[in-house]
Amino acid sequence: MLPWRRHRRTDPRLEPRAQADAWQLVSLLLDYPDDALVARLPALREVAAGLPDRVGMPLGRFLDHVAGADLAALQVDYVDTFDVTRKCCLHLTYFLHGDTRNRGVALVQFKQAYRKHGAELADADAELPDHLSVVLEFGATVDPDAAWRLLNDHRVGIELLHRALQRRGSPWLDVVDALRATLPELQGDDEQALARLIAQGPPQESVGIDDAPYAIDPALDRLRTPPSSGGVCGDGAPPPAHPIPSARPSP
Protein backbone atom coordinates (compact mmCIF):
# COMPACT_ATOMS: atom_id res chain seq x y z
CA MET A 1 0.00 0.00 0.00
CA LEU A 2 1.33 3.42 -0.90
CA PRO A 3 2.36 5.56 2.11
CA TRP A 4 0.59 8.51 0.53
CA ARG A 5 -2.79 8.81 -1.09
CA ARG A 6 -3.12 8.36 -4.81
CA HIS A 7 -4.16 11.48 -6.66
CA ARG A 8 -7.82 11.34 -7.63
CA ARG A 9 -7.42 14.14 -10.13
CA THR A 10 -7.21 12.61 -13.59
CA ASP A 11 -7.38 15.66 -15.86
CA PRO A 12 -3.99 16.53 -17.41
CA ARG A 13 -2.77 20.11 -17.07
CA LEU A 14 -1.72 20.40 -20.73
CA GLU A 15 -3.32 19.76 -24.08
CA PRO A 16 -2.54 16.23 -25.31
CA ARG A 17 -0.01 17.32 -27.96
CA ALA A 18 1.79 19.64 -25.55
CA GLN A 19 1.86 16.97 -22.86
CA ALA A 20 3.33 14.42 -25.27
CA ASP A 21 5.99 16.88 -26.43
CA ALA A 22 6.85 17.87 -22.87
CA TRP A 23 7.12 14.29 -21.63
CA GLN A 24 9.20 13.21 -24.62
CA LEU A 25 11.58 16.12 -24.14
CA VAL A 26 11.93 15.52 -20.40
CA SER A 27 12.53 11.83 -21.13
CA LEU A 28 15.40 12.66 -23.46
CA LEU A 29 16.95 15.20 -21.09
CA LEU A 30 16.90 12.80 -18.13
CA ASP A 31 18.86 10.26 -20.16
CA TYR A 32 22.67 10.09 -20.11
CA PRO A 33 23.95 13.04 -22.21
CA ASP A 34 25.87 12.13 -25.35
CA ASP A 35 26.84 13.45 -28.78
CA ALA A 36 23.39 12.64 -30.14
CA LEU A 37 21.81 14.98 -27.59
CA VAL A 38 24.16 17.80 -28.56
CA ALA A 39 23.39 17.26 -32.25
CA ARG A 40 19.66 17.50 -31.57
CA LEU A 41 19.80 20.74 -29.59
CA PRO A 42 18.31 22.97 -32.34
CA ALA A 43 15.30 20.66 -32.77
CA LEU A 44 14.85 20.32 -29.02
CA ARG A 45 14.94 24.10 -28.58
CA GLU A 46 12.18 24.39 -31.15
CA VAL A 47 10.01 21.91 -29.26
CA ALA A 48 10.62 23.69 -25.94
CA ALA A 49 9.74 27.05 -27.48
CA GLY A 50 6.34 25.70 -28.52
CA LEU A 51 5.37 24.63 -24.99
CA PRO A 52 3.58 26.75 -22.37
CA ASP A 53 6.03 29.01 -20.54
CA ARG A 54 5.83 27.14 -17.24
CA VAL A 55 7.11 24.04 -19.05
CA GLY A 56 9.13 25.42 -21.94
CA MET A 57 11.16 28.04 -20.08
CA PRO A 58 12.90 25.68 -17.64
CA LEU A 59 13.56 23.25 -20.48
CA GLY A 60 15.05 26.08 -22.52
CA ARG A 61 17.36 27.00 -19.64
CA PHE A 62 18.60 23.43 -19.40
CA LEU A 63 19.18 23.25 -23.15
CA ASP A 64 21.22 26.46 -22.86
CA HIS A 65 23.25 24.78 -20.13
CA VAL A 66 23.92 21.75 -22.33
CA ALA A 67 24.93 23.97 -25.23
CA GLY A 68 27.47 25.81 -23.08
CA ALA A 69 28.84 22.82 -21.18
CA ASP A 70 31.74 20.51 -21.92
CA LEU A 71 30.12 17.16 -22.76
CA ALA A 72 32.60 15.08 -20.74
CA ALA A 73 32.03 17.28 -17.68
CA LEU A 74 28.26 17.05 -18.18
CA GLN A 75 28.49 13.26 -18.29
CA VAL A 76 30.47 13.16 -15.04
CA ASP A 77 27.91 15.47 -13.44
CA TYR A 78 25.11 13.17 -14.59
CA VAL A 79 26.77 10.12 -13.04
CA ASP A 80 27.50 11.97 -9.80
CA THR A 81 23.92 13.19 -9.61
CA PHE A 82 21.79 10.24 -10.65
CA ASP A 83 23.94 7.12 -10.31
CA VAL A 84 25.96 7.84 -7.17
CA THR A 85 23.45 9.72 -5.03
CA ARG A 86 20.45 7.75 -3.73
CA LYS A 87 18.30 10.79 -3.11
CA CYS A 88 18.45 11.66 -6.84
CA CYS A 89 17.36 8.21 -8.00
CA LEU A 90 15.47 8.17 -11.31
CA HIS A 91 13.83 4.80 -10.54
CA LEU A 92 10.40 5.64 -9.15
CA THR A 93 9.82 2.47 -7.14
CA TYR A 94 13.03 2.97 -5.15
CA PHE A 95 11.54 5.79 -3.09
CA LEU A 96 8.63 3.63 -1.99
CA HIS A 97 10.20 0.17 -1.73
CA GLY A 98 13.96 0.65 -1.46
CA ASP A 99 15.72 -2.55 -2.51
CA THR A 100 13.23 -4.91 -0.86
CA ARG A 101 11.47 -7.79 -2.56
CA ASN A 102 8.32 -5.64 -2.71
CA ARG A 103 10.12 -3.55 -5.28
CA GLY A 104 10.30 -6.57 -7.57
CA VAL A 105 6.52 -6.82 -7.44
CA ALA A 106 6.22 -3.11 -8.24
CA LEU A 107 8.54 -3.48 -11.23
CA VAL A 108 6.38 -6.30 -12.56
CA GLN A 109 3.36 -4.01 -12.27
CA PHE A 110 5.12 -1.41 -14.43
CA LYS A 111 5.90 -4.08 -17.04
CA GLN A 112 2.32 -5.30 -16.97
CA ALA A 113 1.04 -1.75 -17.51
CA TYR A 114 3.26 -1.43 -20.58
CA ARG A 115 2.34 -4.88 -21.91
CA LYS A 116 -1.37 -4.19 -21.48
CA HIS A 117 -1.02 -1.38 -23.99
CA GLY A 118 1.15 -3.32 -26.43
CA ALA A 119 4.57 -2.08 -25.33
CA GLU A 120 7.40 -4.47 -24.55
CA LEU A 121 10.74 -3.63 -22.94
CA ALA A 122 12.80 -6.46 -24.35
CA ASP A 123 16.28 -4.90 -24.41
CA ALA A 124 18.28 -6.69 -21.70
CA ASP A 125 20.68 -3.74 -21.47
CA ALA A 126 17.94 -1.16 -21.11
CA GLU A 127 16.78 0.68 -18.04
CA LEU A 128 14.37 -0.86 -15.56
CA PRO A 129 10.68 -0.22 -16.34
CA ASP A 130 10.29 2.28 -13.48
CA HIS A 131 13.01 4.60 -14.81
CA LEU A 132 11.45 8.03 -15.16
CA SER A 133 12.61 8.39 -18.76
CA VAL A 134 10.96 5.09 -19.69
CA VAL A 135 7.64 6.03 -18.07
CA LEU A 136 7.63 9.40 -19.81
CA GLU A 137 8.46 7.93 -23.22
CA PHE A 138 5.67 5.41 -22.75
CA GLY A 139 3.29 8.25 -21.93
CA ALA A 140 4.44 10.37 -24.86
CA THR A 141 4.32 7.64 -27.50
CA VAL A 142 1.96 4.88 -26.33
CA ASP A 143 -0.65 5.59 -23.64
CA PRO A 144 -0.73 8.91 -21.78
CA ASP A 145 -3.50 7.83 -19.39
CA ALA A 146 -1.61 4.77 -18.16
CA ALA A 147 1.57 6.80 -17.74
CA TRP A 148 -0.40 9.50 -15.92
CA ARG A 149 -1.53 6.95 -13.36
CA LEU A 150 2.00 5.62 -12.85
CA LEU A 151 3.44 9.11 -12.44
CA ASN A 152 0.75 10.19 -10.01
CA ASP A 153 1.07 7.01 -7.96
CA HIS A 154 4.70 8.07 -7.49
CA ARG A 155 4.12 11.83 -7.35
CA VAL A 156 5.72 12.21 -3.92
CA GLY A 157 8.83 10.38 -5.11
CA ILE A 158 9.12 12.86 -7.98
CA GLU A 159 8.83 15.69 -5.46
CA LEU A 160 11.60 14.18 -3.36
CA LEU A 161 13.78 13.98 -6.48
CA HIS A 162 13.01 17.65 -7.18
CA ARG A 163 13.98 18.76 -3.69
CA ALA A 164 17.18 16.73 -3.79
CA LEU A 165 18.18 18.34 -7.09
CA GLN A 166 17.32 21.74 -5.63
CA ARG A 167 19.62 21.14 -2.68
CA ARG A 168 22.44 20.16 -5.03
CA GLY A 169 21.95 23.21 -7.23
CA SER A 170 21.73 20.77 -10.13
CA PRO A 171 21.02 21.95 -13.68
CA TRP A 172 18.63 18.99 -14.03
CA LEU A 173 16.36 20.77 -11.55
CA ASP A 174 14.94 22.70 -14.51
CA VAL A 175 14.04 19.45 -16.26
CA VAL A 176 12.15 18.10 -13.25
CA ASP A 177 10.54 21.52 -12.75
CA ALA A 178 9.13 21.20 -16.26
CA LEU A 179 7.79 17.73 -15.48
CA ARG A 180 6.15 18.95 -12.26
CA ALA A 181 4.37 21.63 -14.26
CA THR A 182 2.54 18.85 -16.13
CA LEU A 183 1.42 17.02 -12.97
CA PRO A 184 -1.01 17.83 -10.14
CA GLU A 185 0.37 19.90 -7.29
CA LEU A 186 0.91 18.24 -3.93
CA GLN A 187 -1.92 18.52 -1.42
CA GLY A 188 -1.72 18.60 2.38
CA ASP A 189 -1.68 14.83 2.82
CA ASP A 190 1.03 14.54 0.19
CA GLU A 191 3.22 17.09 1.98
CA GLN A 192 2.90 15.08 5.19
CA ALA A 193 3.80 11.88 3.34
CA LEU A 194 6.77 13.64 1.77
CA ALA A 195 8.02 14.73 5.18
CA ARG A 196 7.77 11.14 6.43
CA LEU A 197 9.61 9.84 3.40
CA ILE A 198 12.41 12.38 3.85
CA ALA A 199 12.73 11.50 7.53
CA GLN A 200 12.53 7.73 7.18
CA GLY A 201 13.95 6.95 3.76
CA PRO A 202 12.93 3.84 1.80
CA PRO A 203 12.37 0.48 3.52
CA GLN A 204 15.38 -1.19 5.14
CA GLU A 205 16.96 2.16 5.98
CA SER A 206 16.89 3.86 9.36
CA VAL A 207 18.16 7.46 9.15
CA GLY A 208 17.18 10.69 7.45
CA ILE A 209 17.81 12.35 4.11
CA ASP A 210 21.16 13.83 5.09
CA ASP A 211 22.52 10.40 5.98
CA ALA A 212 22.14 6.85 4.72
CA PRO A 213 18.81 6.59 2.84
CA TYR A 214 19.63 9.20 0.23
CA ALA A 215 23.24 10.12 0.96
CA ILE A 216 26.20 9.34 -1.27
CA ASP A 217 27.43 5.81 -0.73
CA PRO A 218 31.19 6.19 0.00
CA ALA A 219 31.87 2.85 -1.68
CA LEU A 220 30.53 4.31 -4.92
CA ASP A 221 32.57 7.50 -4.82
CA ARG A 222 35.23 5.98 -7.03
CA LEU A 223 32.77 4.63 -9.57
CA ARG A 224 32.76 7.33 -12.22
CA THR A 225 31.72 5.08 -15.11
CA PRO A 226 28.78 5.69 -17.47
CA PRO A 227 25.48 5.16 -15.61
CA SER A 228 23.35 2.07 -15.68
CA SER A 229 20.23 0.53 -14.25
CA GLY A 230 22.48 -1.32 -11.81
CA GLY A 231 23.51 1.85 -10.00
CA VAL A 232 22.79 2.81 -6.43
CA CYS A 233 19.03 2.50 -6.92
CA GLY A 234 18.99 -0.07 -9.71
CA ASP A 235 18.85 -3.84 -9.56
CA GLY A 236 22.43 -4.44 -8.49
CA ALA A 237 23.51 -5.86 -11.84
CA PRO A 238 26.92 -5.04 -13.34
CA PRO A 239 26.87 -1.75 -15.24
CA PRO A 240 25.78 -2.28 -18.87
CA ALA A 241 25.49 0.34 -21.58
CA HIS A 242 22.92 3.03 -20.88
CA PRO A 243 20.21 3.02 -23.56
CA ILE A 244 16.69 4.09 -22.74
CA PRO A 245 14.43 1.47 -24.34
CA SER A 246 11.73 2.50 -26.72
CA ALA A 247 8.36 2.00 -25.06
CA ARG A 248 6.58 1.88 -28.38
CA PRO A 249 4.02 -0.79 -29.24
CA SER A 250 5.50 -4.16 -30.09
CA PRO A 251 4.92 -5.36 -33.67
mmCIF file of C-alpha atoms in Angstrom:
data_model
loop_
_atom_site.group_PDB
_atom_site.id
_atom_site.type_symbol
_atom_site.label_atom_id
_atom_site.label_comp_id
_atom_site.label_asym_id
_atom_site.label_seq_id
_atom_site.Cartn_x
_atom_site.Cartn_y
_atom_site.Cartn_z
ATOM 1 C CA MET A 1 0.000 0.000 0.000
ATOM 2 C CA LEU A 2 1.333 3.424 -0.899
ATOM 3 C CA PRO A 3 2.364 5.557 2.108
ATOM 4 C CA TRP A 4 0.590 8.510 0.531
ATOM 5 C CA ARG A 5 -2.793 8.806 -1.085
ATOM 6 C CA ARG A 6 -3.120 8.359 -4.812
ATOM 7 C CA HIS A 7 -4.159 11.481 -6.665
ATOM 8 C CA ARG A 8 -7.815 11.344 -7.628
ATOM 9 C CA ARG A 9 -7.424 14.136 -10.132
ATOM 10 C CA THR A 10 -7.212 12.607 -13.591
ATOM 11 C CA ASP A 11 -7.376 15.662 -15.855
ATOM 12 C CA PRO A 12 -3.994 16.534 -17.410
ATOM 13 C CA ARG A 13 -2.766 20.106 -17.071
ATOM 14 C CA LEU A 14 -1.724 20.396 -20.733
ATOM 15 C CA GLU A 15 -3.319 19.762 -24.083
ATOM 16 C CA PRO A 16 -2.544 16.231 -25.312
ATOM 17 C CA ARG A 17 -0.010 17.317 -27.957
ATOM 18 C CA ALA A 18 1.791 19.640 -25.555
ATOM 19 C CA GLN A 19 1.861 16.973 -22.855
ATOM 20 C CA ALA A 20 3.327 14.421 -25.269
ATOM 21 C CA ASP A 21 5.988 16.883 -26.433
ATOM 22 C CA ALA A 22 6.850 17.873 -22.869
ATOM 23 C CA TRP A 23 7.123 14.293 -21.626
ATOM 24 C CA GLN A 24 9.198 13.205 -24.622
ATOM 25 C CA LEU A 25 11.585 16.122 -24.141
ATOM 26 C CA VAL A 26 11.933 15.520 -20.400
ATOM 27 C CA SER A 27 12.534 11.827 -21.125
ATOM 28 C CA LEU A 28 15.402 12.663 -23.458
ATOM 29 C CA LEU A 29 16.949 15.201 -21.095
ATOM 30 C CA LEU A 30 16.904 12.802 -18.133
ATOM 31 C CA ASP A 31 18.860 10.263 -20.159
ATOM 32 C CA TYR A 32 22.671 10.092 -20.106
ATOM 33 C CA PRO A 33 23.947 13.039 -22.209
ATOM 34 C CA ASP A 34 25.870 12.134 -25.355
ATOM 35 C CA ASP A 35 26.837 13.454 -28.783
ATOM 36 C CA ALA A 36 23.389 12.637 -30.136
ATOM 37 C CA LEU A 37 21.810 14.981 -27.593
ATOM 38 C CA VAL A 38 24.158 17.803 -28.561
ATOM 39 C CA ALA A 39 23.395 17.257 -32.253
ATOM 40 C CA ARG A 40 19.661 17.502 -31.573
ATOM 41 C CA LEU A 41 19.795 20.738 -29.589
ATOM 42 C CA PRO A 42 18.311 22.969 -32.344
ATOM 43 C CA ALA A 43 15.303 20.664 -32.774
ATOM 44 C CA LEU A 44 14.848 20.317 -29.017
ATOM 45 C CA ARG A 45 14.938 24.099 -28.577
ATOM 46 C CA GLU A 46 12.179 24.386 -31.155
ATOM 47 C CA VAL A 47 10.010 21.907 -29.257
ATOM 48 C CA ALA A 48 10.620 23.688 -25.942
ATOM 49 C CA ALA A 49 9.737 27.053 -27.481
ATOM 50 C CA GLY A 50 6.337 25.700 -28.516
ATOM 51 C CA LEU A 51 5.367 24.626 -24.995
ATOM 52 C CA PRO A 52 3.581 26.750 -22.369
ATOM 53 C CA ASP A 53 6.030 29.008 -20.542
ATOM 54 C CA ARG A 54 5.829 27.141 -17.242
ATOM 55 C CA VAL A 55 7.112 24.036 -19.054
ATOM 56 C CA GLY A 56 9.133 25.419 -21.943
ATOM 57 C CA MET A 57 11.156 28.044 -20.078
ATOM 58 C CA PRO A 58 12.905 25.684 -17.640
ATOM 59 C CA LEU A 59 13.560 23.250 -20.477
ATOM 60 C CA GLY A 60 15.049 26.079 -22.516
ATOM 61 C CA ARG A 61 17.358 26.999 -19.635
ATOM 62 C CA PHE A 62 18.603 23.430 -19.397
ATOM 63 C CA LEU A 63 19.182 23.253 -23.146
ATOM 64 C CA ASP A 64 21.221 26.460 -22.859
ATOM 65 C CA HIS A 65 23.246 24.777 -20.125
ATOM 66 C CA VAL A 66 23.919 21.750 -22.326
ATOM 67 C CA ALA A 67 24.934 23.971 -25.231
ATOM 68 C CA GLY A 68 27.474 25.812 -23.081
ATOM 69 C CA ALA A 69 28.838 22.820 -21.179
ATOM 70 C CA ASP A 70 31.737 20.511 -21.915
ATOM 71 C CA LEU A 71 30.124 17.162 -22.755
ATOM 72 C CA ALA A 72 32.596 15.083 -20.741
ATOM 73 C CA ALA A 73 32.035 17.277 -17.684
ATOM 74 C CA LEU A 74 28.264 17.047 -18.181
ATOM 75 C CA GLN A 75 28.493 13.257 -18.289
ATOM 76 C CA VAL A 76 30.471 13.160 -15.042
ATOM 77 C CA ASP A 77 27.915 15.474 -13.442
ATOM 78 C CA TYR A 78 25.108 13.170 -14.592
ATOM 79 C CA VAL A 79 26.768 10.119 -13.038
ATOM 80 C CA ASP A 80 27.504 11.969 -9.795
ATOM 81 C CA THR A 81 23.925 13.193 -9.615
ATOM 82 C CA PHE A 82 21.792 10.239 -10.647
ATOM 83 C CA ASP A 83 23.942 7.124 -10.306
ATOM 84 C CA VAL A 84 25.963 7.839 -7.171
ATOM 85 C CA THR A 85 23.446 9.724 -5.031
ATOM 86 C CA ARG A 86 20.450 7.750 -3.733
ATOM 87 C CA LYS A 87 18.302 10.788 -3.113
ATOM 88 C CA CYS A 88 18.453 11.661 -6.839
ATOM 89 C CA CYS A 89 17.365 8.213 -7.997
ATOM 90 C CA LEU A 90 15.466 8.165 -11.306
ATOM 91 C CA HIS A 91 13.826 4.804 -10.536
ATOM 92 C CA LEU A 92 10.399 5.635 -9.153
ATOM 93 C CA THR A 93 9.823 2.467 -7.136
ATOM 94 C CA TYR A 94 13.027 2.967 -5.149
ATOM 95 C CA PHE A 95 11.539 5.794 -3.095
ATOM 96 C CA LEU A 96 8.628 3.625 -1.985
ATOM 97 C CA HIS A 97 10.198 0.167 -1.734
ATOM 98 C CA GLY A 98 13.958 0.652 -1.458
ATOM 99 C CA ASP A 99 15.723 -2.550 -2.507
ATOM 100 C CA THR A 100 13.227 -4.908 -0.859
ATOM 101 C CA ARG A 101 11.469 -7.792 -2.561
ATOM 102 C CA ASN A 102 8.324 -5.637 -2.711
ATOM 103 C CA ARG A 103 10.117 -3.546 -5.280
ATOM 104 C CA GLY A 104 10.298 -6.565 -7.575
ATOM 105 C CA VAL A 105 6.518 -6.821 -7.440
ATOM 106 C CA ALA A 106 6.218 -3.113 -8.238
ATOM 107 C CA LEU A 107 8.544 -3.477 -11.232
ATOM 108 C CA VAL A 108 6.380 -6.299 -12.560
ATOM 109 C CA GLN A 109 3.356 -4.008 -12.267
ATOM 110 C CA PHE A 110 5.118 -1.411 -14.427
ATOM 111 C CA LYS A 111 5.901 -4.076 -17.041
ATOM 112 C CA GLN A 112 2.316 -5.295 -16.971
ATOM 113 C CA ALA A 113 1.043 -1.753 -17.512
ATOM 114 C CA TYR A 114 3.257 -1.433 -20.582
ATOM 115 C CA ARG A 115 2.343 -4.876 -21.913
ATOM 116 C CA LYS A 116 -1.373 -4.194 -21.476
ATOM 117 C CA HIS A 117 -1.020 -1.385 -23.988
ATOM 118 C CA GLY A 118 1.146 -3.324 -26.430
ATOM 119 C CA ALA A 119 4.568 -2.079 -25.331
ATOM 120 C CA GLU A 120 7.399 -4.467 -24.550
ATOM 121 C CA LEU A 121 10.743 -3.625 -22.938
ATOM 122 C CA ALA A 122 12.798 -6.460 -24.348
ATOM 123 C CA ASP A 123 16.277 -4.905 -24.408
ATOM 124 C CA ALA A 124 18.284 -6.688 -21.703
ATOM 125 C CA ASP A 125 20.680 -3.744 -21.472
ATOM 126 C CA ALA A 126 17.937 -1.161 -21.115
ATOM 127 C CA GLU A 127 16.781 0.684 -18.036
ATOM 128 C CA LEU A 128 14.366 -0.857 -15.558
ATOM 129 C CA PRO A 129 10.683 -0.223 -16.341
ATOM 130 C CA ASP A 130 10.288 2.276 -13.483
ATOM 131 C CA HIS A 131 13.008 4.598 -14.808
ATOM 132 C CA LEU A 132 11.446 8.034 -15.157
ATOM 133 C CA SER A 133 12.612 8.389 -18.762
ATOM 134 C CA VAL A 134 10.961 5.089 -19.688
ATOM 135 C CA VAL A 135 7.644 6.029 -18.068
ATOM 136 C CA LEU A 136 7.628 9.398 -19.813
ATOM 137 C CA GLU A 137 8.458 7.934 -23.223
ATOM 138 C CA PHE A 138 5.670 5.414 -22.745
ATOM 139 C CA GLY A 139 3.290 8.251 -21.927
ATOM 140 C CA ALA A 140 4.437 10.367 -24.862
ATOM 141 C CA THR A 141 4.317 7.638 -27.500
ATOM 142 C CA VAL A 142 1.957 4.878 -26.335
ATOM 143 C CA ASP A 143 -0.646 5.590 -23.637
ATOM 144 C CA PRO A 144 -0.731 8.912 -21.778
ATOM 145 C CA ASP A 145 -3.498 7.828 -19.394
ATOM 146 C CA ALA A 146 -1.608 4.766 -18.159
ATOM 147 C CA ALA A 147 1.573 6.801 -17.739
ATOM 148 C CA TRP A 148 -0.397 9.498 -15.923
ATOM 149 C CA ARG A 149 -1.530 6.948 -13.365
ATOM 150 C CA LEU A 150 2.005 5.621 -12.853
ATOM 151 C CA LEU A 151 3.439 9.113 -12.439
ATOM 152 C CA ASN A 152 0.748 10.189 -10.008
ATOM 153 C CA ASP A 153 1.067 7.014 -7.960
ATOM 154 C CA HIS A 154 4.699 8.070 -7.488
ATOM 155 C CA ARG A 155 4.119 11.831 -7.354
ATOM 156 C CA VAL A 156 5.715 12.211 -3.917
ATOM 157 C CA GLY A 157 8.833 10.385 -5.112
ATOM 158 C CA ILE A 158 9.116 12.863 -7.981
ATOM 159 C CA GLU A 159 8.828 15.687 -5.459
ATOM 160 C CA LEU A 160 11.604 14.184 -3.364
ATOM 161 C CA LEU A 161 13.784 13.984 -6.477
ATOM 162 C CA HIS A 162 13.009 17.647 -7.182
ATOM 163 C CA ARG A 163 13.978 18.757 -3.686
ATOM 164 C CA ALA A 164 17.180 16.726 -3.790
ATOM 165 C CA LEU A 165 18.184 18.342 -7.088
ATOM 166 C CA GLN A 166 17.320 21.740 -5.633
ATOM 167 C CA ARG A 167 19.619 21.142 -2.679
ATOM 168 C CA ARG A 168 22.440 20.160 -5.026
ATOM 169 C CA GLY A 169 21.951 23.210 -7.226
ATOM 170 C CA SER A 170 21.730 20.765 -10.131
ATOM 171 C CA PRO A 171 21.019 21.949 -13.677
ATOM 172 C CA TRP A 172 18.631 18.987 -14.026
ATOM 173 C CA LEU A 173 16.355 20.771 -11.552
ATOM 174 C CA ASP A 174 14.945 22.703 -14.515
ATOM 175 C CA VAL A 175 14.040 19.449 -16.264
ATOM 176 C CA VAL A 176 12.153 18.096 -13.253
ATOM 177 C CA ASP A 177 10.538 21.520 -12.752
ATOM 178 C CA ALA A 178 9.125 21.201 -16.257
ATOM 179 C CA LEU A 179 7.792 17.732 -15.482
ATOM 180 C CA ARG A 180 6.153 18.947 -12.263
ATOM 181 C CA ALA A 181 4.365 21.626 -14.263
ATOM 182 C CA THR A 182 2.539 18.848 -16.132
ATOM 183 C CA LEU A 183 1.422 17.017 -12.966
ATOM 184 C CA PRO A 184 -1.015 17.827 -10.140
ATOM 185 C CA GLU A 185 0.373 19.899 -7.294
ATOM 186 C CA LEU A 186 0.908 18.245 -3.930
ATOM 187 C CA GLN A 187 -1.925 18.522 -1.421
ATOM 188 C CA GLY A 188 -1.716 18.605 2.379
ATOM 189 C CA ASP A 189 -1.679 14.832 2.822
ATOM 190 C CA ASP A 190 1.034 14.539 0.193
ATOM 191 C CA GLU A 191 3.217 17.088 1.979
ATOM 192 C CA GLN A 192 2.903 15.078 5.190
ATOM 193 C CA ALA A 193 3.800 11.878 3.342
ATOM 194 C CA LEU A 194 6.771 13.638 1.767
ATOM 195 C CA ALA A 195 8.019 14.733 5.183
ATOM 196 C CA ARG A 196 7.768 11.139 6.431
ATOM 197 C CA LEU A 197 9.614 9.842 3.396
ATOM 198 C CA ILE A 198 12.405 12.380 3.852
ATOM 199 C CA ALA A 199 12.727 11.505 7.530
ATOM 200 C CA GLN A 200 12.525 7.730 7.181
ATOM 201 C CA GLY A 201 13.946 6.955 3.764
ATOM 202 C CA PRO A 202 12.931 3.843 1.801
ATOM 203 C CA PRO A 203 12.365 0.481 3.519
ATOM 204 C CA GLN A 204 15.381 -1.194 5.145
ATOM 205 C CA GLU A 205 16.964 2.156 5.976
ATOM 206 C CA SER A 206 16.888 3.865 9.359
ATOM 207 C CA VAL A 207 18.161 7.457 9.153
ATOM 208 C CA GLY A 208 17.175 10.685 7.446
ATOM 209 C CA ILE A 209 17.805 12.353 4.106
ATOM 210 C CA ASP A 210 21.156 13.827 5.091
ATOM 211 C CA ASP A 211 22.518 10.405 5.976
ATOM 212 C CA ALA A 212 22.135 6.848 4.719
ATOM 213 C CA PRO A 213 18.815 6.588 2.842
ATOM 214 C CA TYR A 214 19.631 9.195 0.226
ATOM 215 C CA ALA A 215 23.237 10.119 0.958
ATOM 216 C CA ILE A 216 26.202 9.343 -1.273
ATOM 217 C CA ASP A 217 27.435 5.813 -0.732
ATOM 218 C CA PRO A 218 31.185 6.185 -0.004
ATOM 219 C CA ALA A 219 31.866 2.853 -1.684
ATOM 220 C CA LEU A 220 30.526 4.314 -4.918
ATOM 221 C CA ASP A 221 32.568 7.499 -4.824
ATOM 222 C CA ARG A 222 35.229 5.980 -7.029
ATOM 223 C CA LEU A 223 32.775 4.630 -9.574
ATOM 224 C CA ARG A 224 32.763 7.326 -12.222
ATOM 225 C CA THR A 225 31.720 5.082 -15.105
ATOM 226 C CA PRO A 226 28.778 5.690 -17.465
ATOM 227 C CA PRO A 227 25.476 5.160 -15.612
ATOM 228 C CA SER A 228 23.354 2.075 -15.684
ATOM 229 C CA SER A 229 20.231 0.530 -14.246
ATOM 230 C CA GLY A 230 22.484 -1.319 -11.815
ATOM 231 C CA GLY A 231 23.505 1.849 -9.999
ATOM 232 C CA VAL A 232 22.790 2.806 -6.430
ATOM 233 C CA CYS A 233 19.034 2.503 -6.921
ATOM 234 C CA GLY A 234 18.991 -0.071 -9.710
ATOM 235 C CA ASP A 235 18.850 -3.837 -9.564
ATOM 236 C CA GLY A 236 22.429 -4.443 -8.486
ATOM 237 C CA ALA A 237 23.514 -5.863 -11.845
ATOM 238 C CA PRO A 238 26.924 -5.044 -13.340
ATOM 239 C CA PRO A 239 26.866 -1.746 -15.238
ATOM 240 C CA PRO A 240 25.784 -2.278 -18.868
ATOM 241 C CA ALA A 241 25.487 0.343 -21.580
ATOM 242 C CA HIS A 242 22.917 3.029 -20.881
ATOM 243 C CA PRO A 243 20.209 3.022 -23.556
ATOM 244 C CA ILE A 244 16.687 4.088 -22.740
ATOM 245 C CA PRO A 245 14.428 1.466 -24.343
ATOM 246 C CA SER A 246 11.731 2.498 -26.724
ATOM 247 C CA ALA A 247 8.364 2.001 -25.062
ATOM 248 C CA ARG A 248 6.583 1.876 -28.381
ATOM 249 C CA PRO A 249 4.020 -0.794 -29.236
ATOM 250 C CA SER A 250 5.503 -4.157 -30.091
ATOM 251 C CA PRO A 251 4.923 -5.361 -33.667
#
